[in-house]
Short mmCIF file of C-alpha atoms (C1' of nucleotides) in Angstrom, two decimals:
data_model
loop_
_atom_site.label_atom_id
_atom_site.label_comp_id
_atom_site.label_asym_id
_atom_site.label_seq_id
_atom_site.Cartn_x
_atom_site.Cartn_y
_atom_site.Cartn_z
CA UNK V 374 23.46 9.97 -108.55
CA UNK V 375 22.33 12.81 -106.42
CA UNK V 376 19.05 14.35 -105.42
CA UNK V 377 18.45 17.89 -106.36
CA UNK V 378 18.45 21.04 -104.35
CA UNK V 379 14.70 21.44 -104.42
CA UNK V 380 14.34 18.09 -102.68
CA UNK V 381 16.74 19.09 -99.98
CA UNK V 382 14.81 22.30 -99.43
CA UNK V 383 11.57 20.34 -99.37
CA UNK V 384 12.93 18.01 -96.71
CA UNK V 385 13.83 20.89 -94.51
CA UNK V 386 10.59 22.75 -95.10
CA UNK V 387 8.58 19.70 -94.11
CA UNK V 388 10.83 19.10 -91.14
CA UNK V 389 10.21 22.67 -90.09
CA UNK V 390 6.45 22.14 -90.18
CA UNK V 391 6.82 18.84 -88.37
CA UNK V 392 8.54 20.53 -85.49
CA UNK V 393 5.62 22.87 -84.93
CA UNK V 394 2.54 22.10 -82.83
CA UNK V 395 0.17 19.97 -84.95
CA UNK V 396 -2.07 21.92 -87.28
CA UNK V 397 -0.11 25.14 -86.94
CA UNK V 398 -0.13 27.27 -90.07
CA UNK V 399 2.99 29.21 -90.95
CA UNK V 400 3.76 31.56 -93.82
CA UNK V 401 6.26 30.62 -96.48
CA UNK V 402 8.20 33.75 -95.55
CA UNK V 403 8.93 32.36 -92.12
CA UNK V 404 10.09 28.99 -93.41
CA UNK V 405 12.23 30.64 -96.04
CA UNK V 406 13.81 32.92 -93.48
CA UNK V 407 14.55 30.27 -90.90
CA UNK V 408 15.78 27.63 -93.34
CA UNK V 409 17.59 30.02 -95.68
CA UNK V 410 15.65 29.07 -98.78
CA UNK V 411 14.98 31.58 -101.60
CA UNK V 412 11.36 32.53 -101.09
CA UNK V 413 10.14 32.31 -104.70
CA UNK V 414 11.77 28.96 -105.11
CA UNK V 415 10.32 27.70 -101.86
CA UNK V 416 6.83 28.71 -102.96
CA UNK V 417 7.27 26.67 -106.10
CA UNK V 418 8.35 23.67 -104.08
CA UNK V 419 5.49 24.08 -101.64
CA UNK V 420 3.07 23.93 -104.54
CA UNK V 421 4.45 20.52 -105.45
CA UNK V 422 4.03 19.39 -101.87
CA UNK V 423 0.50 20.73 -101.86
CA UNK V 424 -0.38 18.90 -105.05
CA UNK V 425 1.01 15.72 -103.55
CA UNK V 426 -1.19 16.13 -100.50
CA UNK V 427 1.70 16.47 -98.08
CA UNK V 428 0.94 20.01 -96.99
CA UNK V 429 -2.20 22.14 -97.07
CA UNK V 430 -2.08 25.71 -98.21
CA UNK V 431 -4.18 28.50 -96.74
CA UNK V 432 -4.65 31.58 -98.84
CA UNK V 433 -5.43 35.12 -97.88
CA UNK V 434 -4.32 37.19 -95.01
CA UNK V 435 -3.54 34.83 -92.16
CA UNK V 436 -2.54 32.17 -94.67
CA UNK V 437 0.39 29.86 -94.95
CA UNK V 438 1.15 26.17 -94.90
CA UNK V 439 0.66 23.26 -92.53
CA UNK V 440 1.19 19.53 -92.76
CA UNK V 441 -1.75 17.71 -94.29
CA UNK V 442 -1.28 14.70 -92.03
CA UNK V 443 0.66 13.73 -88.97
CA UNK V 444 4.45 13.76 -89.39
CA UNK V 445 4.91 10.04 -88.77
CA UNK V 446 2.78 9.41 -91.82
CA UNK V 447 5.12 11.40 -94.03
CA UNK V 448 8.31 9.71 -95.18
CA UNK V 449 11.38 11.00 -96.96
CA UNK V 450 10.20 8.98 -99.92
CA UNK V 451 6.87 10.82 -100.02
CA UNK V 452 8.60 14.16 -100.21
CA UNK V 453 11.23 12.94 -102.62
CA UNK V 454 8.75 11.61 -105.14
CA UNK V 455 6.55 14.66 -104.74
CA UNK V 456 9.43 16.85 -105.86
CA UNK V 457 11.36 14.66 -108.29
CA UNK V 458 8.84 12.11 -109.42
CA UNK V 459 9.36 8.37 -108.98
CA UNK V 460 12.84 7.14 -108.15
CA UNK V 461 14.48 5.45 -111.06
CA UNK V 462 18.16 4.74 -110.85
CA UNK V 463 18.40 3.82 -114.51
CA UNK V 464 16.09 4.74 -117.34
CA UNK V 465 16.47 1.20 -118.61
CA UNK V 466 14.65 -0.13 -115.60
CA UNK V 467 11.46 1.64 -116.40
CA UNK V 468 11.61 2.21 -120.13
CA UNK V 469 12.70 -0.88 -122.07
CA UNK V 470 12.83 1.35 -125.12
CA UNK V 471 16.20 2.52 -123.89
CA UNK V 472 17.72 -0.85 -123.21
CA UNK V 473 20.17 -1.77 -125.91
CA UNK V 474 20.32 -5.32 -124.60
CA UNK V 475 17.02 -6.63 -125.85
CA UNK V 476 18.36 -10.17 -126.02
CA UNK V 477 17.89 -11.65 -122.53
CA UNK V 478 14.74 -10.65 -120.64
CA UNK V 479 17.01 -8.48 -118.56
CA UNK V 480 20.76 -8.52 -118.31
CA UNK V 481 22.58 -9.27 -115.07
CA UNK V 482 23.50 -5.64 -114.56
CA UNK V 483 19.91 -4.56 -114.68
CA UNK V 484 18.84 -7.19 -112.22
CA UNK V 485 21.44 -5.88 -109.83
CA UNK V 486 20.37 -2.30 -110.37
CA UNK V 487 16.77 -3.22 -109.79
CA UNK V 488 17.67 -4.78 -106.45
CA UNK V 489 19.72 -1.76 -105.46
CA UNK V 490 16.92 0.57 -106.40
CA UNK V 491 14.45 -1.45 -104.37
CA UNK V 492 16.46 -1.23 -101.18
CA UNK V 493 17.17 2.41 -101.82
CA UNK V 494 13.47 3.11 -101.99
CA UNK V 495 12.88 1.11 -98.85
CA UNK V 496 15.50 3.20 -97.12
CA UNK V 497 13.85 6.47 -98.04
CA UNK V 498 10.58 4.99 -96.91
CA UNK V 499 11.96 4.00 -93.53
CA UNK V 500 12.42 7.56 -92.33
CA UNK V 501 9.41 9.58 -91.28
CA UNK V 502 9.30 13.16 -90.12
CA UNK V 503 8.18 12.38 -86.61
CA UNK V 504 11.49 10.57 -86.08
CA UNK V 505 13.44 13.35 -87.68
CA UNK V 506 11.70 16.08 -85.76
CA UNK V 507 12.29 14.24 -82.49
CA UNK V 508 16.00 14.58 -81.84
CA UNK V 509 17.31 17.70 -83.49
CA UNK V 510 20.73 16.29 -84.18
CA UNK V 511 22.95 13.25 -83.59
CA UNK V 512 21.05 10.21 -82.43
CA UNK V 513 21.56 9.06 -78.80
CA UNK V 514 24.20 6.56 -79.92
CA UNK V 515 23.16 4.00 -77.31
CA UNK V 516 20.22 3.32 -79.60
CA UNK V 517 19.36 -0.35 -79.29
CA UNK V 518 16.54 -1.75 -81.32
CA UNK V 519 15.35 -5.29 -81.75
CA UNK V 520 16.17 -6.21 -85.32
CA UNK V 521 12.53 -6.98 -86.06
CA UNK V 522 11.13 -3.53 -85.19
CA UNK V 523 8.13 -3.13 -87.51
CA UNK V 524 5.77 -0.42 -88.67
CA UNK V 525 6.51 3.26 -88.44
CA UNK V 526 10.22 3.58 -88.30
CA UNK V 527 13.59 2.13 -87.49
CA UNK V 528 16.05 2.83 -90.25
CA UNK V 529 19.27 0.97 -90.54
CA UNK V 530 21.70 2.99 -88.49
CA UNK V 531 24.76 3.88 -90.50
CA UNK V 532 26.48 6.56 -88.50
CA UNK V 533 29.94 7.04 -89.94
CA UNK V 534 30.74 8.15 -93.50
CA UNK V 535 32.26 5.41 -95.55
CA UNK V 536 34.44 7.19 -98.05
CA UNK V 537 35.34 10.46 -99.79
CA UNK S 1032 18.42 10.40 -108.44
CA UNK S 1033 19.62 8.42 -111.36
CA UNK S 1034 22.93 7.33 -112.76
CA UNK S 1035 23.82 8.47 -116.19
CA UNK S 1036 23.92 6.69 -119.47
CA UNK S 1037 27.69 6.52 -119.61
CA UNK S 1038 27.69 4.53 -116.39
CA UNK S 1039 25.19 2.07 -117.74
CA UNK S 1040 27.31 1.61 -120.86
CA UNK S 1041 30.38 1.18 -118.69
CA UNK S 1042 28.69 -1.53 -116.66
CA UNK S 1043 27.86 -3.45 -119.78
CA UNK S 1044 31.25 -2.96 -121.36
CA UNK S 1045 32.98 -4.32 -118.28
CA UNK S 1046 30.49 -7.16 -118.06
CA UNK S 1047 31.30 -7.98 -121.66
CA UNK S 1048 35.01 -8.20 -120.87
CA UNK S 1049 34.28 -10.22 -117.74
CA UNK S 1050 32.49 -12.84 -119.77
CA UNK S 1051 35.55 -13.43 -121.95
CA UNK S 1052 38.40 -15.79 -121.16
CA UNK S 1053 40.74 -14.03 -118.71
CA UNK S 1054 43.27 -11.71 -120.32
CA UNK S 1055 41.53 -11.67 -123.68
CA UNK S 1056 41.92 -8.41 -125.56
CA UNK S 1057 39.01 -7.15 -127.62
CA UNK S 1058 38.60 -4.06 -129.79
CA UNK S 1059 36.22 -1.29 -128.78
CA UNK S 1060 34.46 -1.85 -132.11
CA UNK S 1061 33.39 -5.30 -131.06
CA UNK S 1062 32.09 -4.21 -127.67
CA UNK S 1063 30.25 -1.33 -129.26
CA UNK S 1064 28.67 -3.58 -131.83
CA UNK S 1065 27.56 -6.29 -129.44
CA UNK S 1066 26.32 -3.98 -126.72
CA UNK S 1067 24.85 -1.36 -129.02
CA UNK S 1068 26.90 1.51 -127.71
CA UNK S 1069 27.93 4.47 -129.93
CA UNK S 1070 31.58 3.77 -130.68
CA UNK S 1071 33.00 7.25 -130.09
CA UNK S 1072 31.16 7.53 -126.84
CA UNK S 1073 32.32 4.10 -125.73
CA UNK S 1074 35.93 5.03 -126.44
CA UNK S 1075 35.54 8.03 -124.20
CA UNK S 1076 34.14 5.88 -121.42
CA UNK S 1077 36.86 3.29 -121.85
CA UNK S 1078 39.44 5.98 -121.31
CA UNK S 1079 37.88 6.74 -117.94
CA UNK S 1080 37.98 3.06 -117.05
CA UNK S 1081 41.60 2.90 -118.15
CA UNK S 1082 42.56 5.87 -116.03
CA UNK S 1083 40.84 4.26 -113.08
CA UNK S 1084 42.87 1.09 -113.58
CA UNK S 1085 39.86 -1.08 -114.29
CA UNK S 1086 40.80 -1.98 -117.84
CA UNK S 1087 44.07 -1.99 -119.72
CA UNK S 1088 44.29 -0.58 -123.20
CA UNK S 1089 46.49 -1.95 -125.94
CA UNK S 1090 47.32 0.38 -128.77
CA UNK S 1091 48.28 -0.31 -132.32
CA UNK S 1092 47.11 -2.88 -134.77
CA UNK S 1093 46.01 -5.88 -132.74
CA UNK S 1094 45.00 -3.59 -129.90
CA UNK S 1095 41.92 -3.30 -127.76
CA UNK S 1096 40.89 -3.57 -124.15
CA UNK S 1097 41.01 -6.16 -121.41
CA UNK S 1098 40.22 -6.20 -117.71
CA UNK S 1099 43.12 -5.02 -115.60
CA UNK S 1100 42.31 -7.45 -112.80
CA UNK S 1101 40.09 -10.41 -112.20
CA UNK S 1102 36.35 -9.73 -112.44
CA UNK S 1103 35.58 -10.57 -108.83
CA UNK S 1104 37.84 -7.74 -107.81
CA UNK S 1105 35.81 -5.22 -109.79
CA UNK S 1106 32.60 -3.97 -108.23
CA UNK S 1107 29.76 -1.89 -109.57
CA UNK S 1108 30.99 0.83 -107.25
CA UNK S 1109 34.44 0.82 -108.86
CA UNK S 1110 32.96 1.38 -112.28
CA UNK S 1111 30.41 3.87 -111.06
CA UNK S 1112 32.95 6.10 -109.36
CA UNK S 1113 35.34 5.78 -112.30
CA UNK S 1114 32.70 7.24 -114.57
CA UNK S 1115 30.76 9.64 -112.35
CA UNK S 1116 33.15 10.41 -109.55
CA UNK S 1117 32.35 9.73 -105.90
CA UNK S 1118 28.75 9.07 -104.96
CA UNK S 1119 27.19 11.95 -103.14
CA UNK S 1120 23.48 11.93 -102.70
CA UNK S 1121 23.42 15.50 -101.50
CA UNK S 1122 25.97 18.21 -102.06
CA UNK S 1123 25.42 19.25 -98.46
CA UNK S 1124 26.95 16.04 -97.23
CA UNK S 1125 30.30 16.75 -98.73
CA UNK S 1126 30.43 20.50 -99.04
CA UNK S 1127 29.24 22.25 -95.87
CA UNK S 1128 29.47 25.46 -97.87
CA UNK S 1129 26.13 24.59 -99.36
CA UNK S 1130 24.32 23.79 -96.16
CA UNK S 1131 21.99 26.60 -95.23
CA UNK S 1132 21.53 25.06 -91.80
CA UNK S 1133 24.80 25.97 -90.19
CA UNK S 1134 23.22 26.04 -86.75
CA UNK S 1135 23.32 22.44 -85.50
CA UNK S 1136 26.40 20.38 -86.42
CA UNK S 1137 24.16 18.60 -88.86
CA UNK S 1138 20.42 18.59 -89.09
CA UNK S 1139 18.35 15.45 -88.71
CA UNK S 1140 17.68 15.26 -92.43
CA UNK S 1141 21.33 15.20 -93.25
CA UNK S 1142 22.06 12.49 -90.73
CA UNK S 1143 19.39 10.39 -92.41
CA UNK S 1144 20.76 11.12 -95.88
CA UNK S 1145 24.22 10.23 -94.76
CA UNK S 1146 23.02 6.87 -93.53
CA UNK S 1147 21.14 6.23 -96.74
CA UNK S 1148 24.14 7.15 -98.80
CA UNK S 1149 26.34 4.82 -96.81
CA UNK S 1150 24.14 1.79 -97.40
CA UNK S 1151 23.72 2.75 -101.02
CA UNK S 1152 27.46 2.72 -101.46
CA UNK S 1153 27.71 -0.60 -99.68
CA UNK S 1154 25.13 -1.99 -102.05
CA UNK S 1155 27.05 -0.96 -105.14
CA UNK S 1156 30.13 -2.41 -103.55
CA UNK S 1157 28.48 -5.74 -102.91
CA UNK S 1158 28.19 -6.66 -106.57
CA UNK S 1159 31.26 -7.79 -108.47
CA UNK S 1160 31.53 -8.69 -112.11
CA UNK S 1161 32.34 -12.33 -111.52
CA UNK S 1162 28.89 -12.73 -109.98
CA UNK S 1163 27.25 -10.80 -112.74
CA UNK S 1164 29.03 -12.67 -115.50
CA UNK S 1165 28.15 -16.01 -113.90
CA UNK S 1166 24.41 -16.35 -114.24
CA UNK S 1167 23.30 -14.40 -117.28
CA UNK S 1168 19.93 -13.53 -115.80
CA UNK S 1169 17.64 -14.19 -112.81
CA UNK S 1170 19.36 -15.56 -109.74
CA UNK S 1171 18.59 -19.16 -108.70
CA UNK S 1172 15.83 -17.97 -106.33
CA UNK S 1173 16.57 -20.65 -103.73
CA UNK S 1174 19.59 -18.54 -102.84
CA UNK S 1175 20.19 -18.97 -99.10
CA UNK S 1176 23.07 -17.24 -97.47
CA UNK S 1177 24.15 -16.96 -93.85
CA UNK S 1178 23.56 -13.38 -92.81
CA UNK S 1179 27.19 -12.86 -91.91
CA UNK S 1180 28.72 -13.72 -95.30
CA UNK S 1181 31.85 -11.56 -95.60
CA UNK S 1182 34.37 -10.58 -98.24
CA UNK S 1183 33.82 -10.69 -101.96
CA UNK S 1184 30.15 -10.68 -102.50
CA UNK S 1185 26.64 -11.39 -101.28
CA UNK S 1186 24.38 -8.46 -101.84
CA UNK S 1187 21.27 -7.97 -99.85
CA UNK S 1188 18.69 -9.75 -101.90
CA UNK S 1189 15.79 -7.48 -102.72
CA UNK S 1190 13.94 -9.43 -105.35
CA UNK S 1191 10.58 -7.82 -105.94
CA UNK S 1192 10.07 -4.21 -107.02
CA UNK S 1193 8.44 -2.23 -104.27
CA UNK S 1194 6.46 0.47 -106.05
CA UNK S 1195 5.98 2.49 -109.24
"C1'" DA J 1422 -11.13 48.78 -100.24
"C1'" DG J 1423 -6.68 47.20 -99.43
"C1'" DA J 1424 -3.04 44.61 -97.66
"C1'" DA J 1425 -1.23 40.09 -96.95
"C1'" DA J 1426 -0.96 35.83 -98.13
"C1'" DG J 1427 -0.71 32.00 -101.94
"C1'" DT J 1428 -1.23 30.88 -107.43
"C1'" DT J 1429 -0.21 30.79 -112.31
"C1'" DC J 1430 2.52 31.05 -116.10
"C1'" DA J 1431 6.33 32.25 -118.30
"C1'" DC J 1432 10.91 33.20 -118.58
"C1'" DC J 1433 16.22 33.02 -117.80
"C1'" DC J 1434 20.98 31.48 -117.22
"C1'" DA J 1435 24.27 27.95 -116.09
"C1'" DA J 1436 25.65 23.29 -115.77
"C1'" DG J 1437 25.54 18.66 -117.00
"C1'" DC J 1438 24.39 14.92 -120.29
"C1'" DA J 1439 25.02 12.41 -124.55
"C1'" DG J 1440 27.34 12.29 -128.34
"C1'" DT J 1441 30.45 13.83 -132.41
"C1'" DA J 1442 34.70 15.78 -134.94
"C1'" DT J 1443 39.36 16.38 -135.81
"C1'" DA J 1444 43.81 15.60 -135.34
"C1'" DC J 1445 47.26 12.70 -133.12
"C1'" DT J 1446 50.11 8.58 -131.57
"C1'" DT J 1447 51.32 3.83 -131.22
"C1'" DT J 1448 52.04 -0.71 -133.22
"C1'" DA J 1449 52.11 -4.84 -136.46
"C1'" DG J 1450 53.00 -6.40 -140.88
"C1'" DG J 1451 54.50 -6.20 -145.57
"C1'" DC R 109 59.84 2.64 -143.86
"C1'" DC R 110 55.11 2.96 -145.03
"C1'" DT R 111 50.55 2.07 -144.14
"C1'" DA R 112 46.48 0.59 -141.93
"C1'" DA R 113 44.37 -0.46 -137.67
"C1'" DA R 114 43.90 0.27 -133.40
"C1'" DG R 115 43.67 3.72 -129.16
"C1'" DT R 116 44.41 9.03 -127.34
"C1'" DA R 117 43.56 13.97 -126.70
"C1'" DT R 118 41.00 17.91 -126.96
"C1'" DA R 119 37.40 20.38 -128.18
"C1'" DC R 120 32.95 21.24 -129.69
"C1'" DT R 121 27.68 21.00 -130.10
"C1'" DG R 122 22.84 20.41 -129.18
"C1'" DC R 123 19.65 19.39 -125.64
"C1'" DT R 124 17.75 18.83 -121.22
"C1'" DT R 125 17.59 19.74 -116.42
"C1'" DG R 126 18.48 22.47 -112.35
"C1'" DG R 127 17.97 26.45 -109.84
"C1'" DG R 128 15.85 30.52 -109.62
"C1'" DT R 129 13.15 35.08 -110.91
"C1'" DG R 130 9.26 38.25 -112.68
"C1'" DA R 131 4.82 39.92 -113.35
"C1'" DA R 132 0.16 39.63 -113.00
"C1'" DC R 133 -3.56 37.24 -110.62
"C1'" DT R 134 -6.77 35.35 -106.84
"C1'" DT R 135 -8.24 34.61 -102.22
"C1'" DT R 136 -9.18 36.13 -97.61
"C1'" DC R 137 -9.10 38.90 -93.39
"C1'" DT R 138 -9.97 43.43 -91.45
#
DNA sequence: AGAAAGTTCACCCAAGCAGTATACTTTAGG
DNA sequence: CCTAAAGTATACTGCTTGGGTGAACTTTCT
């Protein structure tokens, strides 16, 4: 139930690019150095992001990487699926082959898991990198937002850790 | 980003017990047979559930397993953490050792992940096995609930799959 | 031409997942 | 009290994934 290290690195690499002036190209070396990511591994991750159309790569001497579109059009979900593939909480949900309960169309547990997965995905989708790049750390706390708040952003605010 | 097979089996084993008359003891063999779970593997999982106080085991000839408390007091989260340990979406969130961004108290990405993890946990907590055992499959669809709805149940309803 | 960037492909080691094996303890019943 | 039917304990195995490295290549600027 956890996302892997490459995804975490990818988040921070994209965040790094999002904090730069738009269109700015920066070498992988610089990102690796500033974010403490092993360079070879970062390059591998950046290739995934390139293939997914999230960043553009520039080869040759003054080369490097830049965001392929504006940060508010890039969500955590975009980066997550670029690195790990589609989110699936349970293999059963996507591949009925694996479900040992063939009887009912889907058992109660799987309906629940499907619902959980759906909101999880929506959550990842609700964060974009313009938001994240905005305030470097802890949100202003006074943050009031009309509970309709559409379009680009507005994640459910869940500030304090709940357990463990 | 997925939960493992043992957890899925555990969910269905507990659901099986929840669908029986309260206090009924049933052998692992039977659960394994009906839910198509490899018996040895199921026994291993049942030991985890026993240690966590979710089921009680009865040894000897007429032995078997039964729920240790009433089904509405057992949530998906209980079973999940019994099998997999505490939910942590990102090792960074729990073990600052691993965070390469020591600079700010926590970077924007991690604040977002923390919030996502919190709602994820709440989601798993919002399903109990009395609910799940009740309607075998698809919820009644007309399901209206006051958006305050406390205590035992009431998950956020997220009916249709969102992508992939 | 050559240095500085990214690309490709292939490899490696460790950990976790899914499941199995063996030997044991407890309990009911004859 | 012996035995069979249940669960318990510990350890092992094969496989996949995660996390990362190596070496040789291509592109581009100067």
